[in-house]
Amino acid sequence: MVVAVDGYSSTGKSTVAKLVAAKLGLMYIDTGAMYRAVTLKALREGAIDEGGRIDEEKVRELLKGMEIAFRVDGRDGRYETLLNGEPVEDEIRSMRVAESVSGIAALGFVREFLVEQQRELGRKGDVIMDGRDIGSVVFPDADVKFFMTATLQVRTERRYRELKAKGMEVGFEEVEENVKKRDYIDSHREVSPLVQVPDAVVVDNSCMTIEEEVDFMVKIIETKKGNGLRNEGGN
Ligand code: DC
C-alpha cells in the first residue's frame, strides 16, 4: 500500500504522517529529508557559495558517493536521517539548509536520483511518504493521496516554534519569508512542481488538532481499503 502526502511547507505533513504510520503499521518516509541531506552535503563540500549559487557539476559529482537512509530508534521512536551512515536529523532542519534546499530540489538530476530511491523504498512494503510530488510523480497510482494546506500565518507560527524549541536564533519575519519563498519556488519550478492532483483528498489543518487530522486520515485510508484500495480518480 502506498499513501502519498503532499503539500506546502510547514503544514505538519511529517508529524501526522508519522502518527498515521504508527496507527496503521506503515513505514514512514520523509522525502523532504532526502532533499535536505543532499543540500547539507552540497553546503559542506562548497557546492553552494555564500550567495546561494549552486555549482551543478559539483553536486552531480557528490551524488555519486551519497547514500541516504532512515532509522527509527527502538527506544524513543526518534526518526533519524542518515547521510552515509552519519546521523544528520538536526543539521538538515537548520535555517542554513532550509534556505538552499529549494534550489537543490529544483535540479532535475537530483530529483531523478532521489525519485528512483523513493520508488525502491515503496516497492519494499507498505509506506506513507510525504513530500511535494509523491502523488503526482513518484507514485501517480498511490492508493490514497492527501494534499495538506494551512494558512501562511499558522504555518509560520508552527515553523517558528519548532526552530525556537531547538534553540535556534530566528525572527518571525525571517521564518515567514522563508516559508513563502519555498512555497513559491516549489510551486513554480519547471521539474515536478508542487501541484494539487485532482484525486487528492485536501486537508486544510489551519483549525484542526493533530488528533482530529490523524483520525480523519486514518478513516479515509480505511474506507479506501474497505473499498478495495484503488485510487479511481475521485474521492
Ligand atoms: O518537506 P520539507 O520542508 O522538509 O522539504 C524540503 C524541501 O524539499 C522543500 O523546499 C521542497 C523540497 N521537496 C521536494 O521538492 N520534493 C519532495 N518530494 C520533498 C521535498
XYZ file of N, CA and C in Angstrom, residues 1-3 25-29 118-129 139 143:
66
model
N 0.828 -1.197 0.000
C 0.000 0.000 0.000
C 0.866 1.251 0.000
N 0.496 2.224 -0.803
C 1.241 3.492 -0.809
C 0.274 4.627 -0.483
N 0.613 5.389 0.555
C -0.160 6.584 0.892
C 0.735 7.789 0.609
N 0.607 0.733 10.911
C 1.732 -0.180 10.657
C 2.384 0.030 9.304
N 2.461 1.286 8.887
C 3.107 1.588 7.608
C 4.526 2.103 7.880
N 5.398 2.027 6.881
C 6.718 2.609 7.038
C 6.627 4.073 6.581
N 7.152 4.976 7.428
C 7.092 6.393 7.083
C 8.378 6.818 6.353
N 8.218 7.516 5.242
C 9.402 8.013 4.519
C 9.269 9.509 4.259
N 13.155 6.612 -3.873
C 11.834 6.628 -3.226
C 10.958 5.494 -3.763
N 11.017 5.272 -5.072
C 10.215 4.182 -5.659
C 10.692 2.837 -5.124
N 11.998 2.709 -4.982
C 12.581 1.475 -4.463
C 12.070 1.211 -3.034
N 12.048 2.267 -2.214
C 11.553 2.127 -0.837
C 10.086 1.714 -0.842
N 9.322 2.266 -1.771
C 7.895 1.957 -1.879
C 7.648 0.520 -2.313
N 8.593 -0.024 -3.069
C 8.443 -1.404 -3.541
C 8.671 -2.406 -2.411
N 9.383 -1.934 -1.361
C 9.757 -2.861 -0.286
C 8.620 -3.190 0.683
N 7.574 -2.363 0.713
C 6.489 -2.662 1.655
C 5.446 -1.562 1.666
N 4.572 -1.589 2.688
C 3.525 -0.584 2.797
C 4.115 0.700 3.358
N 3.918 1.790 2.633
C 4.558 3.042 3.043
C 3.594 4.222 3.055
N 3.940 5.200 3.885
C 3.312 6.511 3.793
C 4.476 7.461 3.568
N 4.410 8.210 2.464
C 5.538 9.025 2.046
C 5.095 10.468 1.953
N 4.586 8.339 -7.146
C 3.593 7.261 -7.177
C 2.249 7.799 -7.693
N -2.351 4.480 -3.591
C -3.683 4.022 -3.191
C -4.509 5.144 -2.590
